[in-house]
Amino acid sequence: MKTPGGSILVLGSGPIRIGQAAEFDYSGSQACRALKEMGYHVILLNSNPATIQTDTAMADVVYIRPLEAEVVERILTTHRPSGVIATLGGQVALNLCVELHRRGLWERFGVEVLGTSPRSVQRSEGREDFRQAMLGISEPVIQSIYVDNVERALQFASVSSFPFIIRPDYTLGGTGGGVAFDPDSLTERVTEGLRLSPVSRVLVERYLQGWREIELEVIRDGAGNRLCVCGMENVDPMGIHTGDSIVVAPVLTLS
C-alpha cells in the first residue's frame, strides 16, 4: 500500500478446526493491530464470533458473517477498501480470495491483494500447478497423476504400483485425502476426494510410507531477502499425520 489512511479488509479463518487452528486468530489479530497503528481503517470479516479478532477493539468495523463471495461483494460496495489481506485466514480465506479473483471482483473494485498474490496461491495450492513449478526448477517430484474421475485413477494404478496417497486440491489438514492399498480403496478415496475438493480434482501420488518428514520454515520479503526461521522434524515417519504426531526443532537426524 502506498499511503496509510485508506481502508483494509482482513479476511478471517472462520471456525477453528483441524487445519484451521487458533494461530490464524492470533495472526489476524496482530495484523489488525499493526494496520491500525499504521493509520489504516480496518474492516474485519469472520464468521466465528468466538475469536479475539472479532472483539470490537481489534478492528474499526467487524462483520460476523459467512465467509462467502456475496458477503465480501457487499462489503466492497459499502466500504470501498483499497486493499485486502487473505493470507492470515488459513485455507478458508485463501480459497475465498482466489474465488473473488476469478470472478474479477478485486479488479472491479480496485482492491489490491496484499501479500501473496492469488496466482501464487493457485500455484502453491493447486497440486498440479505446484508439481509443474517444481519440474520447472529441476526439483524431483513423486510419480503422480492429476485426475477428475475415478477411471483415470484406476488406469494410472494399473501401470504403477500400490500404495497411493490421494490429495484433493485446495484442502488443508488432510481433508478428503487418504491412502489406498488396492483398487477398491482407491475408488473410495478418489470419490471422496473429488467430492470435497472445491475444484473436483485430486492428485494420485505414490505413497512414501516410512520416509522421514523434515520441514523448513522460510520467509521472504518483496526485495528477495530470505530467512530460514527454523527446521523441524516429525518424530513419526511419513504416514502419520502431523496433527497426530510430535514435531521437534531443530532437526535432529540431519547433519
mmCIF file of N, CA, C and O in Angstrom, residues 31-100:
data_model
loop_
_atom_site.group_PDB
_atom_site.id
_atom_site.type_symbol
_atom_site.label_atom_id
_atom_site.label_comp_id
_atom_site.label_asym_id
_atom_site.label_seq_id
_atom_site.Cartn_x
_atom_site.Cartn_y
_atom_site.Cartn_z
ATOM 1 N N ALA A 31 -2.382 -8.556 12.853
ATOM 2 C CA ALA A 31 -2.462 -7.766 11.622
ATOM 3 C C ALA A 31 -3.388 -6.569 11.806
ATOM 4 O O ALA A 31 -3.069 -5.448 11.383
ATOM 5 N N CYS A 32 -4.532 -6.798 12.453
ATOM 6 C CA CYS A 32 -5.466 -5.693 12.702
ATOM 7 C C CYS A 32 -4.813 -4.614 13.555
ATOM 8 O O CYS A 32 -4.936 -3.414 13.271
ATOM 9 N N ARG A 33 -4.109 -5.030 14.596
ATOM 10 C CA ARG A 33 -3.437 -4.067 15.468
ATOM 11 C C ARG A 33 -2.385 -3.264 14.706
ATOM 12 O O ARG A 33 -2.296 -2.037 14.819
ATOM 13 N N ALA A 34 -1.568 -3.977 13.926
ATOM 14 C CA ALA A 34 -0.497 -3.308 13.188
ATOM 15 C C ALA A 34 -1.055 -2.325 12.163
ATOM 16 O O ALA A 34 -0.540 -1.210 12.007
ATOM 17 N N LEU A 35 -2.115 -2.728 11.469
ATOM 18 C CA LEU A 35 -2.710 -1.849 10.461
ATOM 19 C C LEU A 35 -3.284 -0.586 11.100
ATOM 20 O O LEU A 35 -3.137 0.523 10.560
ATOM 21 N N LYS A 36 -3.936 -0.742 12.251
ATOM 22 C CA LYS A 36 -4.492 0.428 12.932
ATOM 23 C C LYS A 36 -3.379 1.363 13.398
ATOM 24 O O LYS A 36 -3.506 2.592 13.301
ATOM 25 N N GLU A 37 -2.276 0.790 13.896
ATOM 26 C CA GLU A 37 -1.147 1.612 14.324
ATOM 27 C C GLU A 37 -0.535 2.376 13.156
ATOM 28 O O GLU A 37 0.017 3.464 13.332
ATOM 29 N N MET A 38 -0.642 1.804 11.955
ATOM 30 C CA MET A 38 -0.101 2.457 10.760
ATOM 31 C C MET A 38 -1.062 3.487 10.175
ATOM 32 O O MET A 38 -0.737 4.161 9.196
ATOM 33 N N GLY A 39 -2.242 3.600 10.772
ATOM 34 C CA GLY A 39 -3.175 4.624 10.335
ATOM 35 C C GLY A 39 -4.245 4.165 9.369
ATOM 36 O O GLY A 39 -4.964 4.987 8.797
ATOM 37 N N TYR A 40 -4.385 2.843 9.184
ATOM 38 C CA TYR A 40 -5.410 2.334 8.273
ATOM 39 C C TYR A 40 -6.734 2.122 9.003
ATOM 40 O O TYR A 40 -6.763 1.850 10.208
ATOM 41 N N HIS A 41 -7.817 2.236 8.254
ATOM 42 C CA HIS A 41 -9.158 1.900 8.730
ATOM 43 C C HIS A 41 -9.353 0.410 8.457
ATOM 44 O O HIS A 41 -9.315 -0.026 7.306
ATOM 45 N N VAL A 42 -9.551 -0.388 9.512
ATOM 46 C CA VAL A 42 -9.545 -1.848 9.382
ATOM 47 C C VAL A 42 -10.966 -2.399 9.397
ATOM 48 O O VAL A 42 -11.755 -2.114 10.303
ATOM 49 N N ILE A 43 -11.267 -3.200 8.380
ATOM 50 C CA ILE A 43 -12.552 -3.894 8.273
ATOM 51 C C ILE A 43 -12.269 -5.385 8.385
ATOM 52 O O ILE A 43 -11.443 -5.922 7.641
ATOM 53 N N LEU A 44 -12.931 -6.059 9.299
ATOM 54 C CA LEU A 44 -12.699 -7.487 9.518
ATOM 55 C C LEU A 44 -13.946 -8.280 9.170
ATOM 56 O O LEU A 44 -15.055 -7.923 9.571
ATOM 57 N N LEU A 45 -13.743 -9.371 8.428
ATOM 58 C CA LEU A 45 -14.828 -10.320 8.149
ATOM 59 C C LEU A 45 -14.436 -11.677 8.703
ATOM 60 O O LEU A 45 -13.407 -12.239 8.333
ATOM 61 N N ASN A 46 -15.259 -12.203 9.613
ATOM 62 C CA ASN A 46 -15.011 -13.529 10.181
ATOM 63 C C ASN A 46 -16.348 -14.101 10.634
ATOM 64 O O ASN A 46 -17.145 -13.406 11.274
ATOM 65 N N SER A 47 -16.588 -15.354 10.308
ATOM 66 C CA SER A 47 -17.866 -15.973 10.672
ATOM 67 C C SER A 47 -17.866 -16.545 12.081
ATOM 68 O O SER A 47 -18.900 -17.014 12.559
ATOM 69 N N ASN A 48 -16.717 -16.506 12.757
ATOM 70 C CA ASN A 48 -16.599 -17.108 14.090
ATOM 71 C C ASN A 48 -16.549 -16.015 15.160
ATOM 72 O O ASN A 48 -15.538 -15.322 15.285
ATOM 73 N N PRO A 49 -17.610 -15.856 15.955
ATOM 74 C CA PRO A 49 -17.594 -14.808 16.989
ATOM 75 C C PRO A 49 -16.711 -15.148 18.182
ATOM 76 O O PRO A 49 -16.365 -14.261 18.964
ATOM 77 N N ALA A 50 -16.326 -16.428 18.336
ATOM 78 C CA ALA A 50 -15.524 -16.851 19.487
ATOM 79 C C ALA A 50 -14.039 -16.702 19.192
ATOM 80 O O ALA A 50 -13.252 -17.643 19.324
ATOM 81 N N THR A 51 -13.643 -15.507 18.773
ATOM 82 C CA THR A 51 -12.245 -15.233 18.461
ATOM 83 C C THR A 51 -11.836 -13.906 19.083
ATOM 84 O O THR A 51 -12.680 -13.074 19.428
ATOM 85 N N ILE A 52 -10.525 -13.716 19.193
ATOM 86 C CA ILE A 52 -10.008 -12.445 19.700
ATOM 87 C C ILE A 52 -10.215 -11.348 18.667
ATOM 88 O O ILE A 52 -10.590 -10.223 18.993
ATOM 89 N N GLN A 53 -9.995 -11.676 17.390
ATOM 90 C CA GLN A 53 -10.006 -10.641 16.361
ATOM 91 C C GLN A 53 -11.383 -10.038 16.128
ATOM 92 O O GLN A 53 -11.488 -8.941 15.581
ATOM 93 N N THR A 54 -12.456 -10.735 16.529
ATOM 94 C CA THR A 54 -13.787 -10.160 16.355
ATOM 95 C C THR A 54 -14.184 -9.247 17.510
ATOM 96 O O THR A 54 -15.294 -8.715 17.524
ATOM 97 N N ASP A 55 -13.282 -9.053 18.475
ATOM 98 C CA ASP A 55 -13.507 -8.044 19.507
ATOM 99 C C ASP A 55 -13.523 -6.673 18.830
ATOM 100 O O ASP A 55 -12.695 -6.382 17.965
ATOM 101 N N THR A 56 -14.447 -5.836 19.222
ATOM 102 C CA THR A 56 -14.595 -4.534 18.558
ATOM 103 C C THR A 56 -13.376 -3.636 18.728
ATOM 104 O O THR A 56 -13.225 -2.651 17.999
ATOM 105 N N ALA A 57 -12.490 -3.977 19.675
ATOM 106 C CA ALA A 57 -11.275 -3.178 19.852
ATOM 107 C C ALA A 57 -10.225 -3.503 18.797
ATOM 108 O O ALA A 57 -9.272 -2.740 18.612
ATOM 109 N N MET A 58 -10.389 -4.626 18.107
ATOM 110 C CA MET A 58 -9.375 -5.061 17.150
ATOM 111 C C MET A 58 -9.495 -4.357 15.799
ATOM 112 O O MET A 58 -8.494 -4.048 15.160
ATOM 113 N N ALA A 59 -10.724 -4.148 15.349
ATOM 114 C CA ALA A 59 -10.937 -3.544 14.035
ATOM 115 C C ALA A 59 -11.928 -2.399 14.162
ATOM 116 O O ALA A 59 -12.704 -2.323 15.122
ATOM 117 N N ASP A 60 -11.908 -1.510 13.181
ATOM 118 C CA ASP A 60 -12.845 -0.384 13.192
ATOM 119 C C ASP A 60 -14.257 -0.838 12.843
ATOM 120 O O ASP A 60 -15.236 -0.309 13.365
ATOM 121 N N VAL A 61 -14.349 -1.818 11.947
ATOM 122 C CA VAL A 61 -15.643 -2.385 11.564
ATOM 123 C C VAL A 61 -15.506 -3.901 11.589
ATOM 124 O O VAL A 61 -14.574 -4.448 10.989
ATOM 125 N N VAL A 62 -16.409 -4.576 12.289
ATOM 126 C CA VAL A 62 -16.364 -6.033 12.389
ATOM 127 C C VAL A 62 -17.644 -6.617 11.799
ATOM 128 O O VAL A 62 -18.749 -6.261 12.216
ATOM 129 N N TYR A 63 -17.476 -7.507 10.825
ATOM 130 C CA TYR A 63 -18.599 -8.232 10.245
ATOM 131 C C TYR A 63 -18.512 -9.694 10.683
ATOM 132 O O TYR A 63 -17.544 -10.384 10.343
ATOM 133 N N ILE A 64 -19.494 -10.142 11.454
ATOM 134 C CA ILE A 64 -19.591 -11.564 11.790
ATOM 135 C C ILE A 64 -20.618 -12.155 10.834
ATOM 136 O O ILE A 64 -21.815 -12.231 11.125
ATOM 137 N N ARG A 65 -20.119 -12.520 9.676
ATOM 138 C CA ARG A 65 -20.954 -13.004 8.585
ATOM 139 C C ARG A 65 -20.245 -14.181 7.914
ATOM 140 O O ARG A 65 -19.040 -14.366 8.084
ATOM 141 N N PRO A 66 -20.956 -14.977 7.121
ATOM 142 C CA PRO A 66 -20.308 -16.089 6.409
ATOM 143 C C PRO A 66 -19.192 -15.594 5.498
ATOM 144 O O PRO A 66 -19.299 -14.526 4.885
ATOM 145 N N LEU A 67 -18.133 -16.365 5.427
ATOM 146 C CA LEU A 67 -17.014 -16.039 4.541
ATOM 147 C C LEU A 67 -17.366 -16.515 3.138
ATOM 148 O O LEU A 67 -16.914 -17.562 2.667
ATOM 149 N N GLU A 68 -18.181 -15.714 2.466
ATOM 150 C CA GLU A 68 -18.684 -16.050 1.141
ATOM 151 C C GLU A 68 -18.511 -14.861 0.205
ATOM 152 O O GLU A 68 -18.451 -13.706 0.644
ATOM 153 N N ALA A 69 -18.447 -15.159 -1.093
ATOM 154 C CA ALA A 69 -18.189 -14.123 -2.091
ATOM 155 C C ALA A 69 -19.245 -13.022 -2.059
ATOM 156 O O ALA A 69 -18.922 -11.832 -2.187
ATOM 157 N N GLU A 70 -20.505 -13.398 -1.891
ATOM 158 C CA GLU A 70 -21.578 -12.409 -1.900
ATOM 159 C C GLU A 70 -21.455 -11.437 -0.728
ATOM 160 O O GLU A 70 -21.737 -10.237 -0.870
ATOM 161 N N VAL A 71 -21.030 -11.953 0.428
ATOM 162 C CA VAL A 71 -20.844 -11.093 1.599
ATOM 163 C C VAL A 71 -19.701 -10.117 1.356
ATOM 164 O O VAL A 71 -19.806 -8.916 1.647
ATOM 165 N N VAL A 72 -18.600 -10.616 0.803
ATOM 166 C CA VAL A 72 -17.457 -9.744 0.519
ATOM 167 C C VAL A 72 -17.844 -8.670 -0.493
ATOM 168 O O VAL A 72 -17.464 -7.501 -0.352
ATOM 169 N N GLU A 73 -18.618 -9.038 -1.496
ATOM 170 C CA GLU A 73 -19.021 -8.056 -2.507
ATOM 171 C C GLU A 73 -19.834 -6.925 -1.881
ATOM 172 O O GLU A 73 -19.651 -5.750 -2.230
ATOM 173 N N ARG A 74 -20.703 -7.263 -0.927
ATOM 174 C CA ARG A 74 -21.480 -6.215 -0.254
ATOM 175 C C ARG A 74 -20.569 -5.300 0.566
ATOM 176 O O ARG A 74 -20.774 -4.083 0.617
ATOM 177 N N ILE A 75 -19.552 -5.890 1.207
ATOM 178 C CA ILE A 75 -18.603 -5.087 1.988
ATOM 179 C C ILE A 75 -17.807 -4.161 1.073
ATOM 180 O O ILE A 75 -17.597 -2.979 1.383
ATOM 181 N N LEU A 76 -17.384 -4.684 -0.072
ATOM 182 C CA LEU A 76 -16.638 -3.855 -1.023
ATOM 183 C C LEU A 76 -17.496 -2.706 -1.531
ATOM 184 O O LEU A 76 -17.015 -1.574 -1.693
ATOM 185 N N THR A 77 -18.758 -2.982 -1.778
ATOM 186 C CA THR A 77 -19.665 -1.940 -2.262
ATOM 187 C C THR A 77 -19.863 -0.846 -1.218
ATOM 188 O O THR A 77 -19.901 0.348 -1.543
ATOM 189 N N THR A 78 -19.959 -1.248 0.050
ATOM 190 C CA THR A 78 -20.229 -0.297 1.127
ATOM 191 C C THR A 78 -18.998 0.509 1.520
ATOM 192 O O THR A 78 -19.064 1.731 1.690
ATOM 193 N N HIS A 79 -17.850 -0.168 1.665
ATOM 194 C CA HIS A 79 -16.678 0.475 2.265
ATOM 195 C C HIS A 79 -15.584 0.859 1.269
ATOM 196 O O HIS A 79 -14.724 1.675 1.603
ATOM 197 N N ARG A 80 -15.569 0.245 0.109
ATOM 198 C CA ARG A 80 -14.554 0.539 -0.904
ATOM 199 C C ARG A 80 -13.130 0.487 -0.341
ATOM 200 O O ARG A 80 -12.363 1.461 -0.435
ATOM 201 N N PRO A 81 -12.722 -0.635 0.260
ATOM 202 C CA PRO A 81 -11.348 -0.721 0.776
ATOM 203 C C PRO A 81 -10.342 -0.680 -0.362
ATOM 204 O O PRO A 81 -10.640 -1.074 -1.494
ATOM 205 N N SER A 82 -9.145 -0.208 -0.048
ATOM 206 C CA SER A 82 -8.100 -0.137 -1.071
ATOM 207 C C SER A 82 -7.256 -1.398 -1.121
ATOM 208 O O SER A 82 -6.540 -1.629 -2.097
ATOM 209 N N GLY A 83 -7.334 -2.226 -0.063
ATOM 210 C CA GLY A 83 -6.541 -3.446 -0.041
ATOM 211 C C GLY A 83 -7.226 -4.539 0.758
ATOM 212 O O GLY A 83 -8.157 -4.282 1.529
ATOM 213 N N VAL A 84 -6.771 -5.784 0.562
ATOM 214 C CA VAL A 84 -7.307 -6.927 1.298
ATOM 215 C C VAL A 84 -6.153 -7.831 1.712
ATOM 216 O O VAL A 84 -5.173 -7.987 0.978
ATOM 217 N N ILE A 85 -6.260 -8.398 2.910
ATOM 218 C CA ILE A 85 -5.287 -9.378 3.399
ATOM 219 C C ILE A 85 -6.018 -10.699 3.605
ATOM 220 O O ILE A 85 -6.946 -10.783 4.414
ATOM 221 N N ALA A 86 -5.586 -11.736 2.871
ATOM 222 C CA ALA A 86 -6.228 -13.049 2.970
ATOM 223 C C ALA A 86 -5.298 -14.115 3.517
ATOM 224 O O ALA A 86 -5.756 -15.189 3.909
ATOM 225 N N THR A 87 -4.006 -13.839 3.551
ATOM 226 C CA THR A 87 -3.029 -14.876 3.888
ATOM 227 C C THR A 87 -2.970 -15.203 5.373
ATOM 228 O O THR A 87 -2.262 -16.129 5.765
ATOM 229 N N LEU A 88 -3.703 -14.474 6.207
ATOM 230 C CA LEU A 88 -3.695 -14.751 7.642
ATOM 231 C C LEU A 88 -4.988 -15.438 8.082
ATOM 232 O O LEU A 88 -5.240 -15.563 9.274
ATOM 233 N N GLY A 89 -5.771 -15.897 7.118
ATOM 234 C CA GLY A 89 -7.045 -16.533 7.430
ATOM 235 C C GLY A 89 -7.107 -17.998 7.073
ATOM 236 O O GLY A 89 -8.203 -18.566 6.998
ATOM 237 N N GLY A 90 -5.952 -18.617 6.833
ATOM 238 C CA GLY A 90 -5.952 -20.045 6.553
ATOM 239 C C GLY A 90 -6.589 -20.401 5.223
ATOM 240 O O GLY A 90 -6.755 -19.563 4.335
ATOM 241 N N GLN A 91 -6.961 -21.679 5.094
ATOM 242 C CA GLN A 91 -7.457 -22.187 3.816
ATOM 243 C C GLN A 91 -8.764 -21.533 3.399
ATOM 244 O O GLN A 91 -8.993 -21.277 2.211
ATOM 245 N N VAL A 92 -9.632 -21.244 4.359
ATOM 246 C CA VAL A 92 -10.925 -20.634 4.031
ATOM 247 C C VAL A 92 -10.719 -19.281 3.357
ATOM 248 O O VAL A 92 -11.297 -18.989 2.303
ATOM 249 N N ALA A 93 -9.881 -18.433 3.951
ATOM 250 C CA ALA A 93 -9.644 -17.103 3.393
ATOM 251 C C ALA A 93 -8.908 -17.175 2.057
ATOM 252 O O ALA A 93 -9.205 -16.414 1.132
ATOM 253 N N LEU A 94 -7.952 -18.094 1.941
ATOM 254 C CA LEU A 94 -7.217 -18.233 0.683
ATOM 255 C C LEU A 94 -8.146 -18.661 -0.449
ATOM 256 O O LEU A 94 -8.097 -18.112 -1.555
ATOM 257 N N ASN A 95 -8.991 -19.652 -0.178
ATOM 258 C CA ASN A 95 -9.930 -20.106 -1.208
ATOM 259 C C ASN A 95 -10.882 -18.988 -1.618
ATOM 260 O O ASN A 95 -11.201 -18.818 -2.800
ATOM 261 N N LEU A 96 -11.340 -18.217 -0.631
ATOM 262 C CA LEU A 96 -12.248 -17.114 -0.916
ATOM 263 C C LEU A 96 -11.553 -16.041 -1.746
ATOM 264 O O LEU A 96 -12.129 -15.497 -2.696
ATOM 265 N N CYS A 97 -10.308 -15.750 -1.417
ATOM 266 C CA CYS A 97 -9.539 -14.750 -2.163
ATOM 267 C C CYS A 97 -9.376 -15.165 -3.623
ATOM 268 O O CYS A 97 -9.558 -14.353 -4.538
ATOM 269 N N VAL A 98 -9.051 -16.434 -3.848
ATOM 270 C CA VAL A 98 -8.879 -16.933 -5.215
ATOM 271 C C VAL A 98 -10.206 -16.904 -5.969
ATOM 272 O O VAL A 98 -10.260 -16.531 -7.151
ATOM 273 N N GLU A 99 -11.289 -17.278 -5.290
ATOM 274 C CA GLU A 99 -12.603 -17.254 -5.936
ATOM 275 C C GLU A 99 -12.971 -15.841 -6.388
ATOM 276 O O GLU A 99 -13.458 -15.625 -7.508
ATOM 277 N N LEU A 100 -12.731 -14.860 -5.522
ATOM 278 C CA LEU A 100 -13.049 -13.474 -5.864
ATOM 279 C C LEU A 100 -12.144 -12.959 -6.981
ATOM 280 O O LEU A 100 -12.564 -12.142 -7.805
#
